[in-house]
């Protein structure tokens, strides 16, 4: 029998707010344990939560960017369970009436668009962290993360392959990063994904038994785990076995999933509306206020880059992968409108520097190694024949961190292009005079020696000779020398 895989993803995105969702504690990462705590997030009795307005704004942003309906009225609910990292004994989340409903994300899969529908986006608080191996037999609890705001983004079971799931996840992360609501760091856990996988006979409309996979800490892990799970389920059914609904853990080292617990269902959590929090009312004015702050989103920006700057799709893709890079490019192209040359410098030289300095995995670069305007001026100097492309590479290196415009560096180091005919002629004469053997070869018909002479003249002028003039004059000189 032929089976069709069915995949739906649940993503938890940690929000980039300064303070927690229901108290004023800092969300700052890497503090001493239990330093970012107060009676509210530590779950003391008798305290009252106050919803952080910023969290709602971020939820609206995410909802608008993914075509959701923003609920005019939604409810914060208690999800009850016991665990040492959850001091209240319940997590404040949303259940029946989430803040964003429906929506979709268009995902590019090898050049074709696939629409993945969203079920919902809701707000909730994160739990604390249990630390097991630091203190002998004892386990320790750190509540710094308790109450840090999350968005949970739930997709419909619309994906059919591990690659589609990976592409959906990357697109979603890119949107949240563009919105600057989440830094998208999977390794550090600020962007987490649970994958739901089932299989069904090809052609069937009925969903199969769902297995949920947890502990996916990278895009690679998500794709590998889904592939593994699809194969495991097909093998089980093909061997006459049955599947049970359960939660499985991805084991990164052994590259397999293994059973963690049979799946609990919603009624186990005894969800009910939190009596300490009023229904959340979002009027159209608020939604409209947030709407005008939305940036141009990656897919639109990519298309516009290709059209407006006549860039190849590949360049447009690379330049818009991050919002800060796209902003950088547009700042540069305003100064000097040679889009393709700027693109080459950015995706080549600049990306190399970012990578070397590990800046490429930062969410947003505010201090660039080279200012956008300076890079534009560098390209302008090449285009205006002030410096050669080769010299420009040297100037670029000198510009790093100096915050000096290229004109200044060129002036200080005497790297201007030599264009005056006199000095180029002198250099050529010297090169021809000191290479009689090569000259003789050229005269007897070996045209390849031409390149050798060009190289020698460039060397003599420290790479500063205007290449076009050099070529013209050299050709002329050699012609007369052949005639002689
Ligand atoms: P639960 O109540 O267990 O949380 P939901 O129905 O809310 O389950 O779905 C959670 C996630 O699992 C969603 O992303 C959804 O698309 C996905 N999902 C639901 N059923 C299936 C299935 N049979 N196969 C694969 N994914 C599924
Ligand atoms: Zn607190
Ligand atoms: Mg659910």
mmCIF file of C-alpha atoms in Angstrom, residues 261-477:
data_model
loop_
_atom_site.group_PDB
_atom_site.id
_atom_site.type_symbol
_atom_site.label_atom_id
_atom_site.label_comp_id
_atom_site.label_asym_id
_atom_site.label_seq_id
_atom_site.Cartn_x
_atom_site.Cartn_y
_atom_site.Cartn_z
ATOM 1 C CA UNK A 261 4.363 9.378 26.982
ATOM 2 C CA UNK A 262 1.025 8.469 25.560
ATOM 3 C CA UNK A 263 -0.589 11.700 24.512
ATOM 4 C CA UNK A 264 -2.654 13.573 27.051
ATOM 5 C CA UNK A 265 -5.695 15.369 25.721
ATOM 6 C CA UNK A 266 -7.030 18.836 26.320
ATOM 7 C CA UNK A 267 -9.614 17.784 28.898
ATOM 8 C CA UNK A 268 -6.820 16.473 31.135
ATOM 9 C CA UNK A 269 -5.737 20.073 31.670
ATOM 10 C CA UNK A 270 -9.072 21.334 32.972
ATOM 11 C CA UNK A 271 -8.792 24.550 31.005
ATOM 12 C CA UNK A 272 -10.935 27.391 32.299
ATOM 13 C CA UNK A 273 -10.921 31.197 31.836
ATOM 14 C CA UNK A 274 -8.525 32.849 34.278
ATOM 15 C CA UNK A 275 -10.731 34.734 36.754
ATOM 16 C CA UNK A 276 -7.845 37.146 37.460
ATOM 17 C CA UNK A 277 -7.735 38.439 33.904
ATOM 18 C CA UNK A 278 -10.425 40.270 31.974
ATOM 19 C CA UNK A 279 -11.355 39.246 28.458
ATOM 20 C CA UNK A 280 -8.900 40.905 26.087
ATOM 21 C CA UNK A 281 -10.689 43.426 23.885
ATOM 22 C CA UNK A 282 -8.897 44.581 20.740
ATOM 23 C CA UNK A 283 -10.831 47.243 18.856
ATOM 24 C CA UNK A 284 -10.221 48.052 15.194
ATOM 25 C CA UNK A 285 -8.406 51.254 16.123
ATOM 26 C CA UNK A 286 -5.750 49.276 17.949
ATOM 27 C CA UNK A 287 -5.403 46.765 15.121
ATOM 28 C CA UNK A 288 -5.092 49.632 12.611
ATOM 29 C CA UNK A 289 -2.450 51.321 14.749
ATOM 30 C CA UNK A 290 -0.403 48.146 14.717
ATOM 31 C CA UNK A 291 -1.034 47.576 11.002
ATOM 32 C CA UNK A 292 0.692 50.822 10.026
ATOM 33 C CA UNK A 293 3.842 49.754 11.883
ATOM 34 C CA UNK A 294 4.204 46.546 9.845
ATOM 35 C CA UNK A 295 7.359 46.481 7.733
ATOM 36 C CA UNK A 296 7.317 45.325 4.136
ATOM 37 C CA UNK A 297 7.467 41.541 4.471
ATOM 38 C CA UNK A 298 10.185 39.334 2.976
ATOM 39 C CA UNK A 299 8.231 37.830 0.067
ATOM 40 C CA UNK A 300 6.994 41.238 -1.127
ATOM 41 C CA UNK A 301 10.352 42.832 -0.625
ATOM 42 C CA UNK A 302 12.088 40.104 -2.610
ATOM 43 C CA UNK A 303 9.756 40.613 -5.572
ATOM 44 C CA UNK A 304 10.168 44.366 -5.405
ATOM 45 C CA UNK A 305 13.977 44.097 -5.289
ATOM 46 C CA UNK A 306 13.981 41.941 -8.416
ATOM 47 C CA UNK A 307 11.631 44.321 -10.257
ATOM 48 C CA UNK A 308 12.746 47.745 -9.035
ATOM 49 C CA UNK A 309 16.494 47.132 -9.166
ATOM 50 C CA UNK A 310 16.437 44.575 -12.002
ATOM 51 C CA UNK A 311 18.328 42.097 -9.881
ATOM 52 C CA UNK A 312 18.451 38.348 -10.533
ATOM 53 C CA UNK A 313 16.009 36.417 -8.315
ATOM 54 C CA UNK A 314 18.986 34.864 -6.560
ATOM 55 C CA UNK A 315 20.398 38.249 -5.540
ATOM 56 C CA UNK A 316 16.968 39.481 -4.430
ATOM 57 C CA UNK A 317 16.595 36.375 -2.291
ATOM 58 C CA UNK A 318 19.953 36.789 -0.563
ATOM 59 C CA UNK A 319 19.531 40.523 -0.020
ATOM 60 C CA UNK A 320 16.078 40.166 1.552
ATOM 61 C CA UNK A 321 16.790 37.087 3.669
ATOM 62 C CA UNK A 322 17.362 39.469 6.574
ATOM 63 C CA UNK A 323 15.648 42.781 7.100
ATOM 64 C CA UNK A 324 18.807 44.591 8.187
ATOM 65 C CA UNK A 325 20.678 43.486 5.052
ATOM 66 C CA UNK A 326 17.786 44.607 2.859
ATOM 67 C CA UNK A 327 17.767 47.970 4.661
ATOM 68 C CA UNK A 328 21.532 48.236 4.191
ATOM 69 C CA UNK A 329 21.272 47.532 0.479
ATOM 70 C CA UNK A 330 18.557 50.147 0.003
ATOM 71 C CA UNK A 331 20.551 52.754 1.929
ATOM 72 C CA UNK A 332 23.523 52.080 -0.346
ATOM 73 C CA UNK A 333 21.614 52.039 -3.613
ATOM 74 C CA UNK A 334 20.168 55.480 -2.770
ATOM 75 C CA UNK A 335 23.700 56.877 -2.684
ATOM 76 C CA UNK A 336 24.845 55.202 -5.867
ATOM 77 C CA UNK A 337 22.314 53.368 -8.037
ATOM 78 C CA UNK A 338 24.458 50.512 -9.332
ATOM 79 C CA UNK A 339 22.326 47.758 -7.775
ATOM 80 C CA UNK A 340 24.076 44.744 -9.239
ATOM 81 C CA UNK A 341 27.561 45.909 -8.272
ATOM 82 C CA UNK A 342 26.374 46.717 -4.755
ATOM 83 C CA UNK A 343 24.703 43.336 -4.512
ATOM 84 C CA UNK A 344 27.954 41.638 -5.503
ATOM 85 C CA UNK A 345 29.891 43.519 -2.827
ATOM 86 C CA UNK A 346 27.281 42.789 -0.176
ATOM 87 C CA UNK A 347 26.730 39.078 -0.777
ATOM 88 C CA UNK A 348 30.436 38.556 -1.480
ATOM 89 C CA UNK A 349 32.822 40.710 0.522
ATOM 90 C CA UNK A 350 30.501 42.027 3.199
ATOM 91 C CA UNK A 351 28.883 38.634 3.967
ATOM 92 C CA UNK A 352 32.351 37.125 4.302
ATOM 93 C CA UNK A 353 33.263 39.729 6.913
ATOM 94 C CA UNK A 354 29.967 39.229 8.768
ATOM 95 C CA UNK A 355 30.582 35.509 8.849
ATOM 96 C CA UNK A 356 34.147 35.890 10.084
ATOM 97 C CA UNK A 357 32.894 38.099 12.888
ATOM 98 C CA UNK A 358 29.923 35.838 13.675
ATOM 99 C CA UNK A 359 27.620 38.768 13.042
ATOM 100 C CA UNK A 360 25.614 36.749 10.532
ATOM 101 C CA UNK A 361 23.638 34.956 13.225
ATOM 102 C CA UNK A 362 22.695 38.114 15.056
ATOM 103 C CA UNK A 363 19.109 39.231 14.635
ATOM 104 C CA UNK A 364 19.884 42.776 13.688
ATOM 105 C CA UNK A 365 23.207 44.440 12.947
ATOM 106 C CA UNK A 366 23.167 48.082 13.948
ATOM 107 C CA UNK A 367 26.895 48.791 13.593
ATOM 108 C CA UNK A 368 28.088 47.600 10.210
ATOM 109 C CA UNK A 369 31.804 47.021 9.614
ATOM 110 C CA UNK A 370 31.419 49.369 6.618
ATOM 111 C CA UNK A 371 28.722 52.035 6.418
ATOM 112 C CA UNK A 372 26.242 51.572 3.560
ATOM 113 C CA UNK A 373 27.019 55.032 2.169
ATOM 114 C CA UNK A 374 30.753 54.286 2.154
ATOM 115 C CA UNK A 375 30.270 51.038 0.258
ATOM 116 C CA UNK A 376 28.157 52.935 -2.270
ATOM 117 C CA UNK A 377 30.877 55.560 -2.651
ATOM 118 C CA UNK A 378 33.427 52.825 -3.225
ATOM 119 C CA UNK A 379 31.377 51.372 -6.081
ATOM 120 C CA UNK A 380 30.910 54.900 -7.425
ATOM 121 C CA UNK A 381 34.667 55.452 -7.477
ATOM 122 C CA UNK A 382 35.097 52.291 -9.549
ATOM 123 C CA UNK A 383 32.284 53.291 -11.897
ATOM 124 C CA UNK A 384 33.784 56.754 -12.347
ATOM 125 C CA UNK A 385 37.203 55.314 -13.132
ATOM 126 C CA UNK A 386 38.792 56.728 -9.987
ATOM 127 C CA UNK A 387 40.074 53.359 -8.796
ATOM 128 C CA UNK A 388 40.360 49.916 -10.323
ATOM 129 C CA UNK A 389 38.265 47.002 -9.131
ATOM 130 C CA UNK A 390 41.398 45.417 -7.782
ATOM 131 C CA UNK A 391 42.394 48.444 -5.746
ATOM 132 C CA UNK A 392 38.811 48.665 -4.478
ATOM 133 C CA UNK A 393 39.319 45.360 -2.669
ATOM 134 C CA UNK A 394 42.253 46.894 -0.789
ATOM 135 C CA UNK A 395 40.248 50.033 -0.026
ATOM 136 C CA UNK A 396 37.374 47.875 1.238
ATOM 137 C CA UNK A 397 39.648 46.100 3.711
ATOM 138 C CA UNK A 398 41.015 49.455 4.869
ATOM 139 C CA UNK A 399 37.482 50.787 5.339
ATOM 140 C CA UNK A 400 36.575 48.018 7.803
ATOM 141 C CA UNK A 401 36.033 49.600 11.211
ATOM 142 C CA UNK A 402 37.850 52.802 10.198
ATOM 143 C CA UNK A 403 34.580 54.586 9.446
ATOM 144 C CA UNK A 404 36.497 56.565 6.822
ATOM 145 C CA UNK A 405 34.948 57.216 3.421
ATOM 146 C CA UNK A 406 36.786 55.530 0.542
ATOM 147 C CA UNK A 407 37.848 58.905 -0.935
ATOM 148 C CA UNK A 408 39.802 59.637 2.213
ATOM 149 C CA UNK A 409 41.496 56.234 2.260
ATOM 150 C CA UNK A 410 42.407 56.508 -1.401
ATOM 151 C CA UNK A 411 43.759 60.036 -0.848
ATOM 152 C CA UNK A 412 45.802 59.022 2.183
ATOM 153 C CA UNK A 413 47.322 55.961 0.554
ATOM 154 C CA UNK A 414 47.800 57.251 -2.990
ATOM 155 C CA UNK A 415 45.743 54.470 -4.531
ATOM 156 C CA UNK A 416 44.049 56.582 -7.180
ATOM 157 C CA UNK A 417 43.888 55.127 -10.611
ATOM 158 C CA UNK A 418 46.573 56.362 -12.966
ATOM 159 C CA UNK A 419 44.772 57.573 -16.082
ATOM 160 C CA UNK A 420 47.134 60.077 -17.531
ATOM 161 C CA UNK A 421 48.548 58.771 -20.759
ATOM 162 C CA UNK A 422 52.067 59.963 -20.028
ATOM 163 C CA UNK A 423 52.732 57.859 -16.941
ATOM 164 C CA UNK A 424 51.103 54.766 -18.409
ATOM 165 C CA UNK A 425 53.235 55.140 -21.543
ATOM 166 C CA UNK A 426 56.388 55.470 -19.481
ATOM 167 C CA UNK A 427 55.520 52.321 -17.541
ATOM 168 C CA UNK A 428 54.829 50.390 -20.763
ATOM 169 C CA UNK A 429 58.059 51.549 -22.364
ATOM 170 C CA UNK A 430 59.994 50.362 -19.361
ATOM 171 C CA UNK A 431 58.269 46.970 -19.327
ATOM 172 C CA UNK A 432 58.829 46.406 -23.070
ATOM 173 C CA UNK A 433 62.466 47.475 -22.798
ATOM 174 C CA UNK A 434 63.226 45.121 -19.941
ATOM 175 C CA UNK A 435 61.446 42.090 -21.508
ATOM 176 C CA UNK A 436 63.071 41.702 -24.961
ATOM 177 C CA UNK A 437 62.500 37.946 -25.010
ATOM 178 C CA UNK A 438 58.730 38.269 -24.527
ATOM 179 C CA UNK A 439 58.616 41.101 -27.027
ATOM 180 C CA UNK A 440 60.274 38.900 -29.606
ATOM 181 C CA UNK A 441 57.743 36.144 -28.876
ATOM 182 C CA UNK A 442 54.905 38.577 -29.397
ATOM 183 C CA UNK A 443 56.409 39.806 -32.637
ATOM 184 C CA UNK A 444 56.664 36.279 -33.937
ATOM 185 C CA UNK A 445 52.912 35.906 -33.448
ATOM 186 C CA UNK A 446 52.407 34.771 -29.834
ATOM 187 C CA UNK A 447 49.413 36.966 -28.866
ATOM 188 C CA UNK A 448 49.232 35.454 -25.397
ATOM 189 C CA UNK A 449 52.217 37.486 -24.272
ATOM 190 C CA UNK A 450 49.908 40.525 -24.329
ATOM 191 C CA UNK A 451 48.425 39.491 -20.983
ATOM 192 C CA UNK A 452 51.907 39.123 -19.563
ATOM 193 C CA UNK A 453 52.755 42.714 -20.476
ATOM 194 C CA UNK A 454 49.483 43.962 -18.927
ATOM 195 C CA UNK A 455 50.373 42.160 -15.712
ATOM 196 C CA UNK A 456 53.856 43.661 -15.652
ATOM 197 C CA UNK A 457 52.577 47.216 -16.191
ATOM 198 C CA UNK A 458 49.971 46.717 -13.449
ATOM 199 C CA UNK A 459 52.702 45.522 -11.183
ATOM 200 C CA UNK A 460 54.854 48.515 -12.001
ATOM 201 C CA UNK A 461 51.959 50.866 -11.182
ATOM 202 C CA UNK A 462 50.852 48.964 -8.043
ATOM 203 C CA UNK A 463 47.635 48.007 -9.784
ATOM 204 C CA UNK A 464 46.639 51.586 -10.344
ATOM 205 C CA UNK A 465 46.810 51.865 -14.136
ATOM 206 C CA UNK A 466 43.435 52.458 -15.761
ATOM 207 C CA UNK A 467 42.937 49.066 -17.413
ATOM 208 C CA UNK A 468 41.204 50.442 -20.500
ATOM 209 C CA UNK A 469 43.866 53.043 -21.186
ATOM 210 C CA UNK A 470 46.603 50.540 -20.494
ATOM 211 C CA UNK A 471 45.116 48.141 -23.031
ATOM 212 C CA UNK A 472 44.739 50.832 -25.681
ATOM 213 C CA UNK A 473 48.230 52.232 -25.330
ATOM 214 C CA UNK A 474 49.901 48.846 -25.080
ATOM 215 C CA UNK A 475 48.125 47.604 -28.204
ATOM 216 C CA UNK A 476 49.208 50.725 -30.067
ATOM 217 C CA UNK A 477 52.826 50.415 -28.896
#
